[in-house]
mmCIF file with all atom_site columns, C-alpha atoms in Angstrom:
data_model
loop_
_atom_site.group_PDB
_atom_site.id
_atom_site.type_symbol
_atom_site.label_atom_id
_atom_site.label_alt_id
_atom_site.label_comp_id
_atom_site.label_asym_id
_atom_site.label_entity_id
_atom_site.label_seq_id
_atom_site.pdbx_PDB_ins_code
_atom_site.Cartn_x
_atom_site.Cartn_y
_atom_site.Cartn_z
_atom_site.occupancy
_atom_site.B_iso_or_equiv
_atom_site.pdbx_formal_charge
_atom_site.auth_seq_id
_atom_site.auth_comp_id
_atom_site.auth_asym_id
_atom_site.auth_atom_id
_atom_site.pdbx_PDB_model_num
ATOM 1   C CA . MET W 1 1   ? 1.305  5.353  38.739 1.00 67.00 ? 1   MET W CA 1
ATOM 2   C CA . ASP W 1 2   ? 4.119  4.854  41.198 1.00 86.00 ? 2   ASP W CA 1
ATOM 3   C CA . GLY W 1 3   ? 7.324  6.848  41.374 1.00 86.00 ? 3   GLY W CA 1
ATOM 4   C CA . PHE W 1 4   ? 9.440  4.431  39.368 1.00 89.00 ? 4   PHE W CA 1
ATOM 5   C CA . GLU W 1 5   ? 6.991  4.414  36.459 1.00 93.00 ? 5   GLU W CA 1
ATOM 6   C CA . ARG W 1 6   ? 6.981  8.204  36.515 1.00 93.00 ? 6   ARG W CA 1
ATOM 7   C CA . ALA W 1 7   ? 10.790 8.234  36.511 1.00 93.00 ? 7   ALA W CA 1
ATOM 8   C CA . GLU W 1 8   ? 10.847 5.839  33.568 1.00 94.00 ? 8   GLU W CA 1
ATOM 9   C CA . ARG W 1 9   ? 8.545  8.178  31.653 1.00 96.00 ? 9   ARG W CA 1
ATOM 10  C CA . TRP W 1 10  ? 10.816 11.119 32.445 1.00 96.00 ? 10  TRP W CA 1
ATOM 11  C CA . GLN W 1 11  ? 13.781 9.036  31.336 1.00 96.00 ? 11  GLN W CA 1
ATOM 12  C CA . ALA W 1 12  ? 12.097 8.140  28.043 1.00 96.00 ? 12  ALA W CA 1
ATOM 13  C CA . ALA W 1 13  ? 11.146 11.774 27.436 1.00 97.00 ? 13  ALA W CA 1
ATOM 14  C CA . ALA W 1 14  ? 14.690 12.962 28.166 1.00 96.00 ? 14  ALA W CA 1
ATOM 15  C CA . THR W 1 15  ? 16.139 10.295 25.867 1.00 96.00 ? 15  THR W CA 1
ATOM 16  C CA . ALA W 1 16  ? 13.818 11.304 23.024 1.00 96.00 ? 16  ALA W CA 1
ATOM 17  C CA . ALA W 1 17  ? 14.388 15.026 23.549 1.00 96.00 ? 17  ALA W CA 1
ATOM 18  C CA . GLY W 1 18  ? 18.158 14.586 23.794 1.00 94.00 ? 18  GLY W CA 1
ATOM 19  C CA . THR W 1 19  ? 18.223 12.544 20.608 1.00 94.00 ? 19  THR W CA 1
ATOM 20  C CA . LEU W 1 20  ? 16.079 15.032 18.693 1.00 94.00 ? 20  LEU W CA 1
ATOM 21  C CA . LEU W 1 21  ? 18.118 17.992 19.905 1.00 94.00 ? 21  LEU W CA 1
ATOM 22  C CA . ALA W 1 22  ? 21.422 16.303 19.062 1.00 93.00 ? 22  ALA W CA 1
ATOM 23  C CA . ILE W 1 23  ? 20.611 15.005 15.583 1.00 92.00 ? 23  ILE W CA 1
ATOM 24  C CA . ILE W 1 24  ? 21.131 18.293 13.701 1.00 90.00 ? 24  ILE W CA 1
ATOM 25  C CA . PRO W 1 25  ? 24.491 19.222 15.276 1.00 90.00 ? 25  PRO W CA 1
ATOM 26  C CA . ALA W 1 26  ? 25.673 15.623 14.959 1.00 87.00 ? 26  ALA W CA 1
ATOM 27  C CA . ALA W 1 27  ? 24.686 15.477 11.286 1.00 88.00 ? 27  ALA W CA 1
ATOM 28  C CA . SER W 1 28  ? 26.388 18.768 10.509 1.00 88.00 ? 28  SER W CA 1
ATOM 29  C CA . VAL W 1 29  ? 29.616 17.715 12.224 1.00 86.00 ? 29  VAL W CA 1
ATOM 30  C CA . ALA W 1 30  ? 29.734 14.077 11.138 1.00 81.00 ? 30  ALA W CA 1
ATOM 31  C CA . GLY W 1 31  ? 28.695 14.377 7.515  1.00 84.00 ? 31  GLY W CA 1
ATOM 32  C CA . ASN W 1 32  ? 27.541 10.749 7.640  1.00 87.00 ? 32  ASN W CA 1
ATOM 33  C CA . ILE W 1 33  ? 23.981 9.921  8.699  1.00 89.00 ? 33  ILE W CA 1
ATOM 34  C CA . PHE W 1 34  ? 24.957 6.643  10.385 1.00 90.00 ? 34  PHE W CA 1
ATOM 35  C CA . VAL W 1 35  ? 27.578 8.317  12.568 1.00 91.00 ? 35  VAL W CA 1
ATOM 36  C CA . ALA W 1 36  ? 25.176 11.193 13.254 1.00 92.00 ? 36  ALA W CA 1
ATOM 37  C CA . LEU W 1 37  ? 22.447 8.779  14.374 1.00 93.00 ? 37  LEU W CA 1
ATOM 38  C CA . LEU W 1 38  ? 24.863 6.930  16.660 1.00 93.00 ? 38  LEU W CA 1
ATOM 39  C CA . ALA W 1 39  ? 26.033 10.201 18.193 1.00 93.00 ? 39  ALA W CA 1
ATOM 40  C CA . ALA W 1 40  ? 22.478 11.490 18.624 1.00 95.00 ? 40  ALA W CA 1
ATOM 41  C CA . LEU W 1 41  ? 21.325 8.228  20.209 1.00 95.00 ? 41  LEU W CA 1
ATOM 42  C CA . GLY W 1 42  ? 24.343 8.360  22.502 1.00 96.00 ? 42  GLY W CA 1
ATOM 43  C CA . ALA W 1 43  ? 23.492 11.912 23.551 1.00 95.00 ? 43  ALA W CA 1
ATOM 44  C CA . GLY W 1 44  ? 19.882 10.898 24.152 1.00 96.00 ? 44  GLY W CA 1
ATOM 45  C CA . SER W 1 45  ? 20.956 7.885  26.205 1.00 96.00 ? 45  SER W CA 1
ATOM 46  C CA . LEU W 1 46  ? 23.212 10.088 28.307 1.00 96.00 ? 46  LEU W CA 1
ATOM 47  C CA . ALA W 1 47  ? 20.321 12.490 28.911 1.00 96.00 ? 47  ALA W CA 1
ATOM 48  C CA . GLY W 1 48  ? 17.992 9.642  29.896 1.00 96.00 ? 48  GLY W CA 1
ATOM 49  C CA . GLY W 1 49  ? 20.609 8.125  32.183 1.00 96.00 ? 49  GLY W CA 1
ATOM 50  C CA . ALA W 1 50  ? 21.188 11.482 33.845 1.00 96.00 ? 50  ALA W CA 1
ATOM 51  C CA . VAL W 1 51  ? 17.463 11.856 34.525 1.00 96.00 ? 51  VAL W CA 1
ATOM 52  C CA . MET W 1 52  ? 17.321 8.414  36.109 1.00 94.00 ? 52  MET W CA 1
ATOM 53  C CA . LEU W 1 53  ? 20.393 9.169  38.238 1.00 94.00 ? 53  LEU W CA 1
ATOM 54  C CA . TRP W 1 54  ? 18.760 12.425 39.338 1.00 95.00 ? 54  TRP W CA 1
ATOM 55  C CA . TRP W 1 55  ? 15.600 10.554 40.342 1.00 94.00 ? 55  TRP W CA 1
ATOM 56  C CA . LEU W 1 56  ? 17.544 7.883  42.221 1.00 92.00 ? 56  LEU W CA 1
ATOM 57  C CA . ARG W 1 57  ? 19.090 10.658 44.345 1.00 92.00 ? 57  ARG W CA 1
ATOM 58  C CA . THR W 1 58  ? 15.647 11.782 45.555 1.00 94.00 ? 58  THR W CA 1
ATOM 59  C CA . PRO W 1 59  ? 14.208 10.255 48.749 1.00 94.00 ? 59  PRO W CA 1
ATOM 60  C CA . GLU W 1 60  ? 11.546 8.421  46.737 1.00 93.00 ? 60  GLU W CA 1
ATOM 61  C CA . GLY W 1 61  ? 14.130 7.010  44.332 1.00 92.00 ? 61  GLY W CA 1
ATOM 62  C CA . ASP W 1 62  ? 16.447 6.009  47.151 1.00 91.00 ? 62  ASP W CA 1
ATOM 63  C CA . ALA W 1 63  ? 13.639 4.129  48.896 1.00 91.00 ? 63  ALA W CA 1
ATOM 64  C CA . CYS W 1 64  ? 12.692 2.386  45.654 1.00 89.00 ? 64  CYS W CA 1
ATOM 65  C CA . LEU W 1 65  ? 16.325 1.487  45.005 1.00 88.00 ? 65  LEU W CA 1
ATOM 66  C CA . ARG W 1 66  ? 16.826 0.052  48.502 1.00 90.00 ? 66  ARG W CA 1
ATOM 67  C CA . ALA W 1 67  ? 13.635 -1.992 48.272 1.00 89.00 ? 67  ALA W CA 1
ATOM 68  C CA . ASP W 1 68  ? 14.672 -3.363 44.892 1.00 86.00 ? 68  ASP W CA 1
ATOM 69  C CA . ALA W 1 69  ? 18.152 -4.153 46.203 1.00 87.00 ? 69  ALA W CA 1
ATOM 70  C CA . ARG W 1 70  ? 16.672 -6.129 49.095 1.00 90.00 ? 70  ARG W CA 1
ATOM 71  C CA . LEU W 1 71  ? 14.538 -8.188 46.721 1.00 89.00 ? 71  LEU W CA 1
ATOM 72  C CA . SER W 1 72  ? 17.033 -8.709 43.891 1.00 87.00 ? 72  SER W CA 1
ATOM 73  C CA . GLY W 1 73  ? 20.411 -8.467 45.607 1.00 84.00 ? 73  GLY W CA 1
ATOM 74  C CA . ARG W 1 74  ? 21.733 -5.926 43.094 1.00 82.00 ? 74  ARG W CA 1
ATOM 75  C CA . SER W 1 75  ? 24.330 -3.372 44.087 1.00 79.00 ? 75  SER W CA 1
ATOM 76  C CA . THR W 1 76  ? 23.332 0.114  45.211 1.00 81.00 ? 76  THR W CA 1
ATOM 77  C CA . LYS W 1 77  ? 26.867 1.492  45.171 1.00 85.00 ? 77  LYS W CA 1
ATOM 78  C CA . GLY W 1 78  ? 27.315 4.838  43.471 1.00 84.00 ? 78  GLY W CA 1
ATOM 79  C CA . TRP W 1 79  ? 29.713 3.612  40.786 1.00 89.00 ? 79  TRP W CA 1
ATOM 80  C CA . ALA W 1 80  ? 27.347 0.791  39.824 1.00 87.00 ? 80  ALA W CA 1
ATOM 81  C CA . LEU W 1 81  ? 24.453 3.243  39.416 1.00 88.00 ? 81  LEU W CA 1
ATOM 82  C CA . TRP W 1 82  ? 26.547 5.611  37.309 1.00 91.00 ? 82  TRP W CA 1
ATOM 83  C CA . LEU W 1 83  ? 27.890 2.770  35.184 1.00 92.00 ? 83  LEU W CA 1
ATOM 84  C CA . GLY W 1 84  ? 24.507 1.162  34.644 1.00 90.00 ? 84  GLY W CA 1
ATOM 85  C CA . ASN W 1 85  ? 22.708 4.354  33.690 1.00 93.00 ? 85  ASN W CA 1
ATOM 86  C CA . LEU W 1 86  ? 25.363 6.094  31.616 1.00 95.00 ? 86  LEU W CA 1
ATOM 87  C CA . SER W 1 87  ? 27.236 3.227  29.936 1.00 95.00 ? 87  SER W CA 1
ATOM 88  C CA . PRO W 1 88  ? 24.857 2.841  26.935 1.00 95.00 ? 88  PRO W CA 1
ATOM 89  C CA . GLY W 1 89  ? 25.287 6.497  26.023 1.00 95.00 ? 89  GLY W CA 1
ATOM 90  C CA . ILE W 1 90  ? 29.048 6.374  26.538 1.00 96.00 ? 90  ILE W CA 1
ATOM 91  C CA . VAL W 1 91  ? 29.359 3.283  24.348 1.00 96.00 ? 91  VAL W CA 1
ATOM 92  C CA . LEU W 1 92  ? 27.275 4.816  21.548 1.00 95.00 ? 92  LEU W CA 1
ATOM 93  C CA . MET W 1 93  ? 29.192 8.091  21.671 1.00 95.00 ? 93  MET W CA 1
ATOM 94  C CA . ALA W 1 94  ? 32.533 6.265  21.667 1.00 96.00 ? 94  ALA W CA 1
ATOM 95  C CA . LEU W 1 95  ? 31.431 4.150  18.717 1.00 95.00 ? 95  LEU W CA 1
ATOM 96  C CA . ALA W 1 96  ? 30.333 7.244  16.796 1.00 93.00 ? 96  ALA W CA 1
ATOM 97  C CA . TRP W 1 97  ? 33.637 8.964  17.602 1.00 93.00 ? 97  TRP W CA 1
ATOM 98  C CA . ALA W 1 98  ? 35.643 5.902  16.524 1.00 94.00 ? 98  ALA W CA 1
ATOM 99  C CA . LEU W 1 99  ? 33.738 5.620  13.246 1.00 92.00 ? 99  LEU W CA 1
ATOM 100 C CA . GLN W 1 100 ? 34.100 9.349  12.580 1.00 90.00 ? 100 GLN W CA 1
ATOM 101 C CA . THR W 1 101 ? 37.854 9.291  13.133 1.00 90.00 ? 101 THR W CA 1
ATOM 102 C CA . ARG W 1 102 ? 38.223 6.128  11.072 1.00 90.00 ? 102 ARG W CA 1
ATOM 103 C CA . MET W 1 103 ? 36.220 7.518  8.160  1.00 85.00 ? 103 MET W CA 1
ATOM 104 C CA . GLY W 1 104 ? 37.315 11.076 8.466  1.00 69.00 ? 104 GLY W CA 1
#
């Protein structure tokens, strides 16, 4: 197993753990299971994105990122990495917040 596969496993574990840890507080605050699930999935996605960003800052992750950028031509700028890894969680959390304020 190479470093990127290991990082993906850590990311998946952090996403699952973040979602499971956030579901109870989200359900107690939201009062609606759909909004609670969106908020919990958003929190899990943020946790998974943070783990991947942490790994990309390591020497192994940086080398993997640079090699991938050479092959694919994708950006390795800091803002692009932050946006790509954290945007799913931000979108889900914003959607849950918007639904909660609309319903609440």
